[in-house]
Amino acid sequence: MTAPSTNDVIDTVLGLDRFPDLQALRDQRAKLKHLSQTSYQAALRPADPRNFSYALRAALAARMAALWKSQELSAHFRALLESEEEGPALASITNPGSAADTADPRLQAILAHVDLVTLSPKEATRANIEKLTTAGLDDRDIVTLAGLIAFVNYQVLVVAGLKMLRDN
Amino acid sequence: MSQAVHEFTVEALDWKPYVKPVDVETATPEQLDALKITPSNKKISDYVLVLANEPETLKERTPLFNDIMYSEGGLSRGGREIGALAASFVNRCIYCASVHAARYIQLEKRPEVVDEIYGGGLDANLPEFEQALFNFGVDLTAHPDNVGAYQFYHLREIGLDDLQILDLIHAVAIFGWANRLMHTLGEPHRLD
């Protein structure tokens, strides 16, 4: 798998090079298309990944895409994970339901939060943030995680909507 | 101490974070740079200051949000607000709903549409045009893996062209993003 490039990820995962009309439609909103891609960079490959390695970010993103059965995006994020040195160690995370596999309480708390906020954000309360704090995440880590979850869910919805336009 | 709000309301609300907002006095140059994009003529909200913990993301997110909700042409701004409201109702982001209900009323001068959404929730019985926008927002938010010909047909039936549908998709999707921040990183309170 190639390293992340400057190509537009959404165009790529939907194979829009074969759908020039839909590509042209997206280009009518060129600014937001560009900002969606720069947001992807900021969420998945930020200049300073701090306590969330590129590999962990890719693994969590693949898991979220899989939770929504977004095959295009989960395949993309799994490939991104495989391009990382720590990829194999985190591969099991990409599979929803794998939370029990890890003995690491920090990772367990992160996975539980990812699953909850992806599928049932309405259920989230202050107690869920406290669980992250207890597991050792600081305020910035919590905002980092929330931002990653929020971005990937945005991308899942955009891809789902574009797929509807592509196939109808 | 003000009271946390756990039911949908159209009244204007305060938002109190669970994590520490960035202190402008001690912010890093990168944080200040990311904050500069927000309207400088009013006090920066705690919500934006919380997000400034991750300045690289905030710096992209603010203009993205603004372009999705306010760009020229395509779907009306009110139509985009219906998408925002639908997402916020599915995700129970009470604060987001209150802000965007007010914005819809301000733009469209049709409080009865908002009243029906607040009364009926996800089962709201709306005029045909608003109903189709709202239903699409609910479906895309709740079941992104199950949006296809059925949803597309209903949007075409109310006369939406491709660009308008694209604008609606983005409006719903950006609230899939916003709801997951606002509803999980803090909670709404009654104004003191």
Coordinates of C-alpha atoms in Angstrom, one line a residue:
Chain A
M1 CA 0.0 0.0 0.0
T2 CA 1.2 3.5 -0.8
A3 CA 1.9 6.0 1.9
P4 CA -0.7 8.7 2.3
S5 CA -0.5 11.1 -0.6
T6 CA -2.0 14.4 -1.4
N7 CA -4.8 12.7 -3.4
D8 CA -8.3 13.2 -2.2
V9 CA -9.1 10.3 0.0
I10 CA -12.9 10.4 -0.6
D11 CA -12.5 10.5 -4.4
T12 CA -10.1 7.6 -4.1
V13 CA -12.1 5.3 -1.9
L14 CA -15.2 5.8 -4.1
G15 CA -13.3 5.4 -7.3
L16 CA -14.6 8.7 -8.6
D17 CA -12.0 8.8 -11.4
R18 CA -14.5 6.6 -13.2
F19 CA -17.3 9.0 -12.4
P20 CA -16.3 12.4 -13.8
D21 CA -19.8 14.0 -13.4
L22 CA -19.7 13.3 -9.6
Q23 CA -16.1 14.5 -9.4
A24 CA -17.2 17.7 -11.2
L25 CA -20.1 18.1 -8.8
R26 CA -17.7 17.8 -5.8
D27 CA -15.5 20.4 -7.4
Q28 CA -18.4 22.9 -7.3
R29 CA -17.7 22.8 -3.6
A30 CA -13.9 22.9 -4.0
K31 CA -13.2 24.8 -0.8
L32 CA -15.0 22.3 1.4
K33 CA -13.6 19.4 -0.5
H34 CA -10.1 20.7 0.2
L35 CA -10.9 21.4 3.8
S36 CA -12.3 17.9 4.2
Q37 CA -9.0 16.6 3.0
T38 CA -6.9 18.9 5.2
S39 CA -9.1 17.8 8.2
Y40 CA -8.3 14.2 7.3
Q41 CA -4.6 15.1 7.6
A42 CA -5.1 16.9 10.9
A43 CA -7.0 14.0 12.3
L44 CA -5.0 11.0 11.0
R45 CA -1.5 12.4 10.3
P46 CA -1.1 15.6 12.4
A47 CA 2.3 17.2 12.6
D48 CA 2.5 16.4 16.3
P49 CA 0.7 13.1 17.0
R50 CA 1.5 13.3 20.7
N51 CA -0.1 10.4 22.6
F52 CA -2.0 9.0 19.6
S53 CA 0.4 7.5 17.1
Y54 CA -0.4 7.5 13.4
A55 CA -0.9 3.7 13.7
L56 CA -3.4 4.0 16.6
R57 CA -5.3 6.7 14.7
A58 CA -5.5 4.6 11.6
A59 CA -6.6 1.5 13.6
L60 CA -9.3 3.4 15.5
A61 CA -10.5 5.0 12.2
A62 CA -10.7 1.5 10.5
R63 CA -12.7 0.3 13.5
M64 CA -15.2 3.2 13.3
A65 CA -15.6 2.7 9.5
A66 CA -16.2 -1.0 10.2
L67 CA -18.8 -0.2 12.9
W68 CA -20.8 1.6 10.2
K69 CA -20.1 -1.1 7.6
S70 CA -18.3 1.4 5.4
Q71 CA -16.2 -1.1 3.5
E72 CA -14.5 1.5 1.4
L73 CA -13.3 3.5 4.3
S74 CA -12.4 0.6 6.6
A75 CA -10.3 -0.9 3.8
H76 CA -8.6 2.4 3.3
F77 CA -7.8 2.8 7.0
R78 CA -6.6 -0.8 7.3
A79 CA -4.2 -0.2 4.4
L80 CA -3.1 3.0 6.1
L81 CA -2.4 1.0 9.3
E82 CA -0.5 -1.6 7.4
S83 CA 1.9 1.1 6.2
E84 CA 2.9 1.8 9.8
E85 CA 5.6 -0.1 11.6
E86 CA 3.4 -0.8 14.6
G87 CA 0.5 -1.8 12.3
P88 CA 0.5 -5.5 12.9
A89 CA 0.4 -5.0 16.7
L90 CA -2.8 -2.9 16.4
A91 CA -4.5 -4.8 13.6
S92 CA -7.0 -6.5 16.0
I93 CA -8.4 -3.1 17.0
T94 CA -9.8 -2.7 13.5
N95 CA -12.2 -5.4 14.2
P96 CA -15.2 -4.2 16.2
G97 CA -15.9 -6.5 19.2
S98 CA -12.2 -6.9 19.8
A99 CA -12.1 -4.7 23.0
A100 CA -11.6 -7.8 25.2
D101 CA -8.4 -8.7 23.4
T102 CA -6.4 -6.0 25.1
A103 CA -5.2 -6.0 28.6
D104 CA -4.1 -2.4 28.4
P105 CA -6.7 -0.3 30.4
R106 CA -6.0 2.9 28.5
L107 CA -6.6 1.2 25.2
Q108 CA -9.7 -0.5 26.6
A109 CA -11.2 2.8 27.7
I110 CA -10.4 4.4 24.3
L111 CA -12.1 1.5 22.4
A112 CA -15.2 1.7 24.6
H113 CA -15.4 5.4 24.0
V114 CA -14.9 5.0 20.2
D115 CA -17.7 2.5 20.0
L116 CA -20.1 4.4 22.1
V117 CA -19.6 7.8 20.4
T118 CA -19.6 6.3 16.9
L119 CA -22.8 4.3 17.2
S120 CA -24.7 5.9 20.1
P121 CA -23.4 9.4 20.7
K122 CA -26.7 10.3 22.3
E123 CA -25.8 7.9 25.2
A124 CA -22.6 9.8 26.1
T125 CA -22.5 11.6 29.4
R126 CA -19.9 13.2 31.7
A127 CA -19.3 9.7 33.2
N128 CA -17.8 8.6 29.9
I129 CA -15.2 11.4 30.0
E130 CA -14.4 10.6 33.6
K131 CA -13.7 7.0 32.5
L132 CA -11.1 8.3 30.0
T133 CA -9.5 10.5 32.7
T134 CA -9.3 7.5 35.1
A135 CA -7.6 5.5 32.3
G136 CA -4.9 8.2 32.2
L137 CA -6.0 10.5 29.4
D138 CA -5.4 14.2 29.9
D139 CA -7.7 17.0 28.6
R140 CA -5.9 17.3 25.4
D141 CA -5.9 13.6 24.8
I142 CA -9.7 13.6 25.3
V143 CA -10.1 16.4 22.8
T144 CA -7.8 14.6 20.4
L145 CA -9.9 11.4 20.7
A146 CA -13.2 13.3 20.3
G147 CA -11.9 15.1 17.3
L148 CA -10.7 11.9 15.6
I149 CA -14.1 10.2 16.3
A150 CA -16.0 13.2 15.1
F151 CA -14.0 13.5 11.9
V152 CA -14.2 9.9 10.9
N153 CA -17.9 9.8 11.4
Y154 CA -18.2 12.9 9.2
Q155 CA -16.2 11.2 6.6
V156 CA -18.4 8.0 6.8
L157 CA -21.5 10.1 6.3
V158 CA -20.0 12.1 3.3
V159 CA -18.9 8.8 1.7
A160 CA -22.4 7.2 2.3
G161 CA -24.1 10.2 0.8
L162 CA -21.8 10.4 -2.2
K163 CA -22.2 6.7 -2.8
M164 CA -25.9 7.3 -3.0
L165 CA -25.3 9.9 -5.7
R166 CA -22.8 7.7 -7.5
D167 CA -25.1 4.7 -7.7
N168 CA -28.5 6.3 -8.5
Chain B
M1 CA -24.8 26.9 40.1
S2 CA -27.0 26.7 37.0
Q3 CA -28.9 23.6 36.0
A4 CA -27.9 21.1 33.4
V5 CA -30.5 20.6 30.6
H6 CA -31.3 17.0 29.4
E7 CA -34.4 17.6 27.4
F8 CA -34.8 19.4 24.0
T9 CA -35.7 23.0 24.3
V10 CA -35.8 26.0 21.9
E11 CA -34.6 28.4 24.6
A12 CA -31.0 29.8 24.3
L13 CA -28.6 27.8 26.4
D14 CA -25.2 28.0 27.9
W15 CA -22.6 25.2 27.4
K16 CA -20.3 23.9 30.1
P17 CA -17.3 21.8 29.2
Y18 CA -16.2 18.6 31.0
V19 CA -12.6 19.3 30.0
K20 CA -10.5 22.5 30.5
P21 CA -10.8 25.2 27.8
V22 CA -7.6 26.8 26.6
D23 CA -6.7 29.9 28.5
V24 CA -6.1 32.7 26.0
E25 CA -3.5 34.3 28.3
T26 CA -1.3 31.2 28.2
A27 CA -2.2 29.8 24.7
T28 CA 0.6 28.7 22.4
P29 CA 1.1 30.6 19.1
E30 CA -0.4 27.7 17.2
Q31 CA -3.6 27.9 19.4
L32 CA -3.8 31.6 19.0
D33 CA -3.5 31.2 15.2
A34 CA -6.3 28.6 15.2
L35 CA -8.5 30.8 17.3
K36 CA -8.0 33.9 15.1
I37 CA -10.4 32.4 12.4
T38 CA -13.4 32.7 14.8
P39 CA -15.3 36.0 14.8
S40 CA -13.0 38.3 16.7
N41 CA -15.7 40.8 17.5
K42 CA -17.3 38.6 20.2
K43 CA -16.0 36.6 23.2
I44 CA -14.6 33.3 22.1
S45 CA -16.9 30.5 23.4
D46 CA -15.8 27.8 25.8
Y47 CA -16.6 25.3 23.1
V48 CA -14.1 26.8 20.7
L49 CA -11.6 27.1 23.5
V50 CA -12.0 23.4 24.4
L51 CA -11.4 22.5 20.7
A52 CA -8.3 24.8 20.8
N53 CA -6.6 22.0 22.8
E54 CA -6.1 20.5 19.3
P55 CA -5.3 23.6 17.2
E56 CA -4.3 21.8 14.0
T57 CA -7.8 20.2 13.8
L58 CA -9.6 23.4 14.8
K59 CA -7.9 25.5 12.2
E60 CA -9.4 23.3 9.4
R61 CA -12.7 22.7 11.0
T62 CA -13.9 26.3 11.5
P63 CA -13.7 27.3 7.8
L64 CA -15.0 23.8 6.8
F65 CA -18.1 24.3 9.0
N66 CA -18.7 27.8 7.7
D67 CA -18.4 26.8 4.0
I68 CA -20.8 23.9 4.5
M69 CA -23.4 26.0 6.2
Y70 CA -23.0 29.3 4.4
S71 CA -21.7 28.8 0.9
E72 CA -23.4 30.6 -2.0
G73 CA -25.9 28.8 -4.2
G74 CA -27.2 25.2 -3.9
L75 CA -29.5 24.3 -1.1
S76 CA -31.0 27.2 0.9
R77 CA -29.5 28.1 4.2
G78 CA -32.7 27.1 5.9
G79 CA -32.6 23.8 4.2
R80 CA -29.2 23.1 5.5
E81 CA -30.4 24.0 9.0
I82 CA -33.1 21.3 8.7
G83 CA -30.3 18.8 8.0
A84 CA -28.4 20.1 11.1
L85 CA -31.6 19.8 13.2
A86 CA -32.3 16.2 12.0
A87 CA -28.8 15.1 12.9
S88 CA -28.9 16.9 16.3
F89 CA -32.2 15.2 17.1
V90 CA -30.9 11.7 16.3
N91 CA -27.8 12.3 18.3
R92 CA -29.6 14.2 21.0
C93 CA -27.3 17.2 20.9
I94 CA -29.6 19.5 22.8
Y95 CA -27.4 22.5 22.6
C96 CA -26.8 22.1 18.8
A97 CA -30.5 21.7 18.2
S98 CA -31.4 24.9 20.2
V99 CA -28.9 27.0 18.2
H100 CA -29.9 25.7 14.8
A101 CA -33.6 25.8 15.6
A102 CA -33.2 29.5 16.3
R103 CA -31.2 30.0 13.2
Y104 CA -33.8 28.3 11.0
I105 CA -36.5 30.5 12.4
Q106 CA -34.4 33.6 11.9
L107 CA -33.7 32.6 8.2
E108 CA -37.1 31.2 7.2
K109 CA -39.5 33.0 9.6
R110 CA -41.4 29.7 10.0
P111 CA -41.4 28.8 13.7
E112 CA -44.2 26.2 13.0
V113 CA -41.7 23.9 11.3
V114 CA -39.4 24.0 14.4
D115 CA -42.4 23.6 16.7
E116 CA -43.4 20.4 14.9
I117 CA -39.9 19.0 15.1
Y118 CA -39.7 19.7 18.8
G119 CA -43.2 18.3 19.3
G120 CA -42.9 15.2 17.1
G121 CA -39.2 14.6 17.3
L122 CA -38.0 12.0 14.8
D123 CA -41.7 11.4 13.9
A124 CA -42.4 15.0 13.1
N125 CA -45.1 15.5 10.5
L126 CA -43.8 18.4 8.3
P127 CA -44.7 20.0 4.9
E128 CA -43.5 17.8 2.0
F129 CA -40.3 19.7 1.3
E130 CA -39.1 20.0 4.8
Q131 CA -40.2 16.4 5.5
A132 CA -37.9 15.1 2.8
L133 CA -34.9 17.1 4.0
F134 CA -35.5 16.0 7.6
N135 CA -36.1 12.4 6.8
F136 CA -32.8 12.3 4.8
G137 CA -31.0 13.8 7.8
V138 CA -32.4 11.3 10.1
D139 CA -31.6 8.3 7.8
L140 CA -28.1 9.4 7.0
T141 CA -27.3 10.0 10.6
A142 CA -28.9 6.9 12.0
H143 CA -28.1 4.4 9.2
P144 CA -25.3 5.7 6.9
D145 CA -24.9 2.1 5.8
N146 CA -28.5 2.0 4.5
V147 CA -28.9 5.2 2.4
G148 CA -29.6 4.5 -1.3
A149 CA -32.2 4.6 -4.0
Y150 CA -35.2 5.2 -1.6
Q151 CA -33.7 8.3 0.0
F152 CA -32.4 9.5 -3.4
Y153 CA -35.8 9.2 -5.0
H154 CA -37.5 11.2 -2.2
L155 CA -35.0 14.1 -2.6
R156 CA -35.5 14.2 -6.3
E157 CA -39.3 14.1 -5.8
I158 CA -39.2 17.5 -4.0
G159 CA -37.1 18.9 -6.9
L160 CA -33.6 18.9 -5.5
D161 CA -30.7 18.9 -8.0
D162 CA -27.4 17.3 -7.5
L163 CA -25.7 20.3 -5.9
Q164 CA -28.6 20.8 -3.5
I165 CA -28.4 17.1 -2.5
L166 CA -24.6 17.4 -2.0
D167 CA -25.1 20.4 0.2
L168 CA -27.7 18.5 2.3
I169 CA -25.3 15.6 2.7
H170 CA -22.6 17.9 3.9
A171 CA -24.9 19.7 6.3
V172 CA -26.0 16.5 7.9
A173 CA -22.4 15.1 8.0
I174 CA -20.9 18.2 9.6
F175 CA -23.4 17.8 12.4
G176 CA -22.4 14.1 12.7
W177 CA -19.1 15.8 13.6
A178 CA -20.3 18.7 15.7
N179 CA -22.8 16.7 17.7
R180 CA -20.1 14.2 18.6
L181 CA -18.0 17.1 20.1
M182 CA -20.6 19.3 21.7
H183 CA -22.7 16.5 23.2
T184 CA -19.7 14.5 24.5
L185 CA -17.3 17.2 25.7
G186 CA -19.8 19.2 27.8
E187 CA -23.4 19.8 28.5
P188 CA -26.0 22.5 28.1
H189 CA -27.1 24.6 31.1
R190 CA -29.8 27.1 31.5
L191 CA -28.5 30.6 31.2
D192 CA -27.7 32.1 34.6

